[in-house]
Coordinates of C-alpha atoms in Angstrom, one line a residue:
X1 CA -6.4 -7.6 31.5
X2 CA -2.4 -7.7 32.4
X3 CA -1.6 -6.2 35.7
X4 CA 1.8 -5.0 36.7
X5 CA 1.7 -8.3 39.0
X6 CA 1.2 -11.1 35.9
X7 CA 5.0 -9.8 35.1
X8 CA 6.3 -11.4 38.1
X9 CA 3.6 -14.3 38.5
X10 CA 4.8 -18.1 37.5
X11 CA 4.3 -19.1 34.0
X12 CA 3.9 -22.9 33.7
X13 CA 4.4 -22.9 30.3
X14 CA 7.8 -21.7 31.0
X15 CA 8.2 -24.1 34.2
X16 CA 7.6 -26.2 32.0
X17 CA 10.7 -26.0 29.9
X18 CA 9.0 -23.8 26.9
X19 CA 10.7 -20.2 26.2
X20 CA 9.6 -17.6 28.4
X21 CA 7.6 -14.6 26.4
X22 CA 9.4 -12.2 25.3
X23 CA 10.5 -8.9 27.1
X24 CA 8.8 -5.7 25.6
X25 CA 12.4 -4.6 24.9
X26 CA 12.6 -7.9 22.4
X27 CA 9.6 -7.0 21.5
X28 CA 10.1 -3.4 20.7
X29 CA 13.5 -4.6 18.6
X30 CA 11.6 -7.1 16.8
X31 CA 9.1 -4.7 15.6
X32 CA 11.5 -1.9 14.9
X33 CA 13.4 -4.7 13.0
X34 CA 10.3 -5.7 10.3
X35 CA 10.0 -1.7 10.1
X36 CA 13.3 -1.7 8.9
X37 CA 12.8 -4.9 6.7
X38 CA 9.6 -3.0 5.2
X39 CA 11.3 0.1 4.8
X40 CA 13.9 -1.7 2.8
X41 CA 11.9 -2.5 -0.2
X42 CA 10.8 1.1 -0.4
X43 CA 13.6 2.2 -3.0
X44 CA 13.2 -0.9 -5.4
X45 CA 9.3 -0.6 -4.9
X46 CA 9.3 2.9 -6.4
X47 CA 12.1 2.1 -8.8
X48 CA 9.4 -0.5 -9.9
X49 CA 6.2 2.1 -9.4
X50 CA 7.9 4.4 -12.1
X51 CA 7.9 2.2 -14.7
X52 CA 4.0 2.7 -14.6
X53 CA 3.3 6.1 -12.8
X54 CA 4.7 9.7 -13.2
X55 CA 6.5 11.2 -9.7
X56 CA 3.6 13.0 -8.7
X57 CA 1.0 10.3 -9.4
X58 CA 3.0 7.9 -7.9
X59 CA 3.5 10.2 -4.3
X60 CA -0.4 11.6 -4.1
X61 CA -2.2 7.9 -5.3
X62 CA 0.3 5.9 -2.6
X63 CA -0.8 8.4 0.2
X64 CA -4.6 8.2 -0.9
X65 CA -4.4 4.3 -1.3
X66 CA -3.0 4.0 2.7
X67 CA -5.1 6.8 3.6
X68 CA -8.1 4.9 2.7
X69 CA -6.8 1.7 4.2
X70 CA -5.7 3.3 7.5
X71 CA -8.8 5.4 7.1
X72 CA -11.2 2.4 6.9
X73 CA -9.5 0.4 10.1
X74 CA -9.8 3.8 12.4
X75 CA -13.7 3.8 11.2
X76 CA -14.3 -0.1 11.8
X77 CA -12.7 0.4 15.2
X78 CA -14.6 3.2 15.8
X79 CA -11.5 5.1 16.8
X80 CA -11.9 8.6 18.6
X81 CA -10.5 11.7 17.4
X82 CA -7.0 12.4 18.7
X83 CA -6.4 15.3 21.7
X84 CA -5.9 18.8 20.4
X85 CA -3.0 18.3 21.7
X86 CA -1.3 15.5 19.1
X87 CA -2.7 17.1 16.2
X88 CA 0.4 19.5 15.5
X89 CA 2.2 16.4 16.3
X90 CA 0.3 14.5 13.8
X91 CA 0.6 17.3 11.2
X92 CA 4.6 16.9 11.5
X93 CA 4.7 13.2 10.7
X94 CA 1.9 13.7 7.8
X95 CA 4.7 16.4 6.3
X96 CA 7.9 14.6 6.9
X97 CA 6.9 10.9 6.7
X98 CA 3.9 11.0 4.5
X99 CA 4.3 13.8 2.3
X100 CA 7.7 14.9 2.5
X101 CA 9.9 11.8 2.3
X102 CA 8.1 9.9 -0.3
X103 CA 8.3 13.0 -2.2
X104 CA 11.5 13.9 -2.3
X105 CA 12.9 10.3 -2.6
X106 CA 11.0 9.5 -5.9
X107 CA 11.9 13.0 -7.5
X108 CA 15.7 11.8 -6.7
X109 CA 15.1 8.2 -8.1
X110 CA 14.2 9.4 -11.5
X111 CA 17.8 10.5 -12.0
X112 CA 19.5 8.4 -9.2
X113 CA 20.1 4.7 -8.4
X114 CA 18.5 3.1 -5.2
X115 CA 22.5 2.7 -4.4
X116 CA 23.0 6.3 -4.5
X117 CA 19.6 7.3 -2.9
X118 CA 20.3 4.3 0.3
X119 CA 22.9 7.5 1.4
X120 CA 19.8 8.7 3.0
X121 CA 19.3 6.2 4.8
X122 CA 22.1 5.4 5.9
X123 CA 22.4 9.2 7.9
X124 CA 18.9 9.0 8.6
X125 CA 19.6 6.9 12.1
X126 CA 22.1 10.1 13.1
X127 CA 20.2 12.2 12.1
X128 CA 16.8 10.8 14.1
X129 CA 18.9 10.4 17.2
X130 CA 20.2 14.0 16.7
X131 CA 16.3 15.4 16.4
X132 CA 15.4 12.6 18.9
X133 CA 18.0 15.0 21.4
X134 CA 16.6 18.2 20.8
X135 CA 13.0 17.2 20.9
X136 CA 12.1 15.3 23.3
X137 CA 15.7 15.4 25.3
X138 CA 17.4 12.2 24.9
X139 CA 20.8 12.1 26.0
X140 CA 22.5 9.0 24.7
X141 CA 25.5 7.5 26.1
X142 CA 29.1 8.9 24.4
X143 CA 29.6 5.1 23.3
X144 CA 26.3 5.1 21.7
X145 CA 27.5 8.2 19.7
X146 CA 30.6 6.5 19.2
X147 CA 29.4 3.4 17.4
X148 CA 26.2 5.6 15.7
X149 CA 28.8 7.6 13.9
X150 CA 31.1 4.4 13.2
X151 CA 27.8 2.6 11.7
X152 CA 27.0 5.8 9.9
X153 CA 30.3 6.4 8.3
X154 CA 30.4 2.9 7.0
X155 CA 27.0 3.0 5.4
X156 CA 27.9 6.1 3.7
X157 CA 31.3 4.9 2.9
X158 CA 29.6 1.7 0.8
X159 CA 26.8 3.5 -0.5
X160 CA 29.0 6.0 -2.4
X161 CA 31.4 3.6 -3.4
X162 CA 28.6 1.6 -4.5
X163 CA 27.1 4.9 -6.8
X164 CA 30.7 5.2 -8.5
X165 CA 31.4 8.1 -5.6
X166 CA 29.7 10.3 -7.9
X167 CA 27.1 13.0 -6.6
X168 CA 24.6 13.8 -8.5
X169 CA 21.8 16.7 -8.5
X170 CA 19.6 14.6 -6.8
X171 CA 21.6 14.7 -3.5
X172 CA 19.7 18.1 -2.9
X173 CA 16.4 16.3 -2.4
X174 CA 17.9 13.3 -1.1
X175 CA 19.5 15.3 1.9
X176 CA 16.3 17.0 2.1
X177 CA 14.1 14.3 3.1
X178 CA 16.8 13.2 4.9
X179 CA 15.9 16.1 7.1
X180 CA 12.1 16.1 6.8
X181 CA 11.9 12.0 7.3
X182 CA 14.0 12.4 10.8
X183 CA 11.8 14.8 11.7
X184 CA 8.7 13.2 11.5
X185 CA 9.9 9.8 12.9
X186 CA 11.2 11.4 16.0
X187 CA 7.8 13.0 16.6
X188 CA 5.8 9.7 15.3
X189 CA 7.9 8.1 18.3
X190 CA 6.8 10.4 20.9
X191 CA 3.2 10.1 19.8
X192 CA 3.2 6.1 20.0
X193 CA 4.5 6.8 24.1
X194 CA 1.1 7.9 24.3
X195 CA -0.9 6.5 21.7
X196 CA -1.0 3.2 19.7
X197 CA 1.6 3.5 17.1
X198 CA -0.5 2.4 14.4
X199 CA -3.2 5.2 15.3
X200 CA -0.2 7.8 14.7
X201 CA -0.3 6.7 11.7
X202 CA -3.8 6.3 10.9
X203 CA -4.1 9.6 11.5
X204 CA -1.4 11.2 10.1
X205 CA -2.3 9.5 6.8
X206 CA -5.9 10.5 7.4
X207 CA -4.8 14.2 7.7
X208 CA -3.0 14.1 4.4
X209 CA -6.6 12.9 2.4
X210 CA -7.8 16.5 1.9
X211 CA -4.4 16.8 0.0
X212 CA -4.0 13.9 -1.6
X213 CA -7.2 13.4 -3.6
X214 CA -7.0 16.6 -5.4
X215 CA -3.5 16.3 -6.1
X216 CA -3.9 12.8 -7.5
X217 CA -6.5 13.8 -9.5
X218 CA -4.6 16.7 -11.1
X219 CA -1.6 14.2 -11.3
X220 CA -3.4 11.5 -13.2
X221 CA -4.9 13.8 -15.4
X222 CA -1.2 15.4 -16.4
X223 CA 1.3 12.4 -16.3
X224 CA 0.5 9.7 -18.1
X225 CA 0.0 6.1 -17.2
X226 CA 1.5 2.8 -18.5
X227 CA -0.1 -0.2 -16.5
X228 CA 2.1 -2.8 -15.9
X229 CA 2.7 -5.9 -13.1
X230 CA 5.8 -3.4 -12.1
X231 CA 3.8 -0.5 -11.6
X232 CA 0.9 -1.5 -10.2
X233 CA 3.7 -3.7 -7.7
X234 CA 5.4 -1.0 -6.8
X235 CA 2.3 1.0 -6.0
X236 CA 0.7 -1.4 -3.9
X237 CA 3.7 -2.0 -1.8
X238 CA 4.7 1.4 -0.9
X239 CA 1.0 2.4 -0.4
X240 CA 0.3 -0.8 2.3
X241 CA 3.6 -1.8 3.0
X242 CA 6.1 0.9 3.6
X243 CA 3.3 4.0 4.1
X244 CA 1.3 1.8 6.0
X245 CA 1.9 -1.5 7.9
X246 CA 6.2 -0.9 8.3
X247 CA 5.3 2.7 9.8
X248 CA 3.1 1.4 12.5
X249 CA 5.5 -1.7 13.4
X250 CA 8.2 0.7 13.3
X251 CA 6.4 3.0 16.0
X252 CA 5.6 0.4 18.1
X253 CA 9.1 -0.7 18.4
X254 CA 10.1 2.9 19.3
X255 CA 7.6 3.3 21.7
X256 CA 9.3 0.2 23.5
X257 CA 13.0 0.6 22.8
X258 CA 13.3 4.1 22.4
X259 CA 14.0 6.5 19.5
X260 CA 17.3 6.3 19.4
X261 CA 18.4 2.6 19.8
X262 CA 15.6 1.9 17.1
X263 CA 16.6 4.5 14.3
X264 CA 20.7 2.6 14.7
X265 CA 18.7 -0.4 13.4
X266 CA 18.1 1.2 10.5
X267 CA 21.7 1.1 9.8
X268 CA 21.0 -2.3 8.5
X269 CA 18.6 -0.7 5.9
X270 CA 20.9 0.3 3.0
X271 CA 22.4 -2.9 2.9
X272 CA 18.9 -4.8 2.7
X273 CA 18.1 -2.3 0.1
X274 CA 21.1 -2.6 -1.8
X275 CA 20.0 -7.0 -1.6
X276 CA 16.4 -6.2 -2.9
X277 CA 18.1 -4.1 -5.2
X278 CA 20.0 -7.1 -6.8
X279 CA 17.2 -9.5 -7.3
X280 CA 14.7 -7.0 -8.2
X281 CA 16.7 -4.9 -10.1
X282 CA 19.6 -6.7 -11.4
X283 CA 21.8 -4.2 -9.5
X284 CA 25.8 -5.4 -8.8
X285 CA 27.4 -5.0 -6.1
X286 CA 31.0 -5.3 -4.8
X287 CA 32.7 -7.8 -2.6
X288 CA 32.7 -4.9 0.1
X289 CA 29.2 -5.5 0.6
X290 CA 29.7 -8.6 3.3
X291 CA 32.5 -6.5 4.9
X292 CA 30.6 -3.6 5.4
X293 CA 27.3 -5.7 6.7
X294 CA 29.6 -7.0 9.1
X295 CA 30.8 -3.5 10.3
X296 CA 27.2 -2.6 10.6
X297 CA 25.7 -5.1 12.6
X298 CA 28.8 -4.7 15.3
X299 CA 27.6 -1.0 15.5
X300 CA 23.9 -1.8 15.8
X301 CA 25.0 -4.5 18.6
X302 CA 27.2 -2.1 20.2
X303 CA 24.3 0.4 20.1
X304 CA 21.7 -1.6 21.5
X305 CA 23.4 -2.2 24.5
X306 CA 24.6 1.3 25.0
X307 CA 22.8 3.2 28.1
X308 CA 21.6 6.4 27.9

């Protein structure tokens, strides 16, 4: 078991001349960062899981799949029931991450690009440091803001011009998981102070299975289904990888780093999408695209040395 002493004891490997271990603050960036990198296929992955399931099918089947996953890991480990106390915490990541956001999103793709719908993300690491404020009292440094907003505006900036600067009646429930996702990832993060972050979302996926089976049975039986290597991808991945293994990496790393210096990472989000988007896809983009990933990653390094 580590004590608070084996932080200052000597390490021979790294007397030695090896790397010392990380800091948790690497750490916490590190997992934050595959969050991020998960979170980025999410857009293409349900591009590709609507080539084989209807909106609703595809929303209620990912959230059963995890669910079951998460589900299975919390029973192996013979996990106990959170306090009382987390459960209305729980309930608000089930709505915004779980429910909510996936929701919304894949209603928008059907008329949207994953360009256009990366608009979201880009505000979404304002937006969760904005929640992050009046939730659990964070009060970020007026450089922090600074660069959050610079980061922000060039996201935006790209992602629109990138869409043809066009809005389109998708925006609505774009903006509105937006809102819901923020939300939920600001509470997720104050779970995982207190709680592994991959039991908040164990059980905030667990919570939603009363929901989701019905609803994916009435899905199923309404929308029709074409199996293909696309579909059944697409599925798969946002079930395990975004719903499931990116959300507990990414609470880990805000448990460690904090909420707000881990949502700015996500500024690097779009841009990764907008990447998958090309080779999955066969989305162009513009030459604007280095420039503006350039931009970015100043903000997220001027951001992650902020104090606040």
């Amino acid at each position: 078991m580590r004590t608070e002493n084996s932080a200052t004891a000597p390490n021979p490997i790294a007397v030695s001349g090896s790397a010392a271990p990380a800091s948790p603050a690497v750490r916490g960036t590190l997992q934050a960062g595959l969050g991020v990198a998960a979170f980025s296929l999410t857009f293409p992955a349900t591009a590709w899981g609507l080539e084989g399931f209807g909106p609703w099918s595809l929303v209620a089947v990912r959230s059963v799949l995890a669910a079951l996953i998460a589900g299975g890991f919390l029973l192996a480990l013979r996990v106990p029931l959170p306090d009382r106390r987390h459960w209305a915490g729980l309930a608000v990541v089930a709505a915004g991450v779980v429910l909510g956001f996936p929701l919304l999103t894949t209603l928008a793709l059907q008329t949207s690009t994953t360009a256009h719908a990366a608009v979201v993300v880009g505000l979404l690491p304002l937006t969760t440091a904005l929640f992050s404020a009046l939730r659990v009292g964070t009060r970020p440094s007026r450089t922090f803001w600074l660069a959050a907003l610079a980061g922000a505006a060039a996201v935006v900036a790209f992602t629109v011009q990138q869409s043809g600067g066009a809005l389109t009646t998708a925006d609505l429930y774009l903006f509105a998981a937006l809102l819901v996702c923020a939300a939920g990832y600001t509470e997720g993060g104050r779970l995982a102070r207190t709680m592994p972050g991959w039991q908040v979302t164990g059980w905030a996926l667990v919570l939603c299975l009363p929901l989701g089976l019905p609803a994916a049975a009435i899905a199923l039986a309404y929308e029709p289904v074409r199996w293909n290597g696309h579909g059944v991808t697409g599925l798969l991945w946002v079930a395990a990888g975004s719903q499931l293994l990116g959300l507990v990496v990414w609470y880990r790393g805000m448990a460690a780093i904090g909420i707000p210096k881990a949502s700015q990472l996500q500024l690097a989000q779009p841009l990764l999408t907008l990447v998958w988007s090309v080779l999955l896809l066969g989305e162009h983009l513009t030459v604007a695209a280095p420039l503006t990933a350039a931009a970015v990653l100043v903000c997220i390094a001027v951001t992650q040395r902020a104090r606040g």
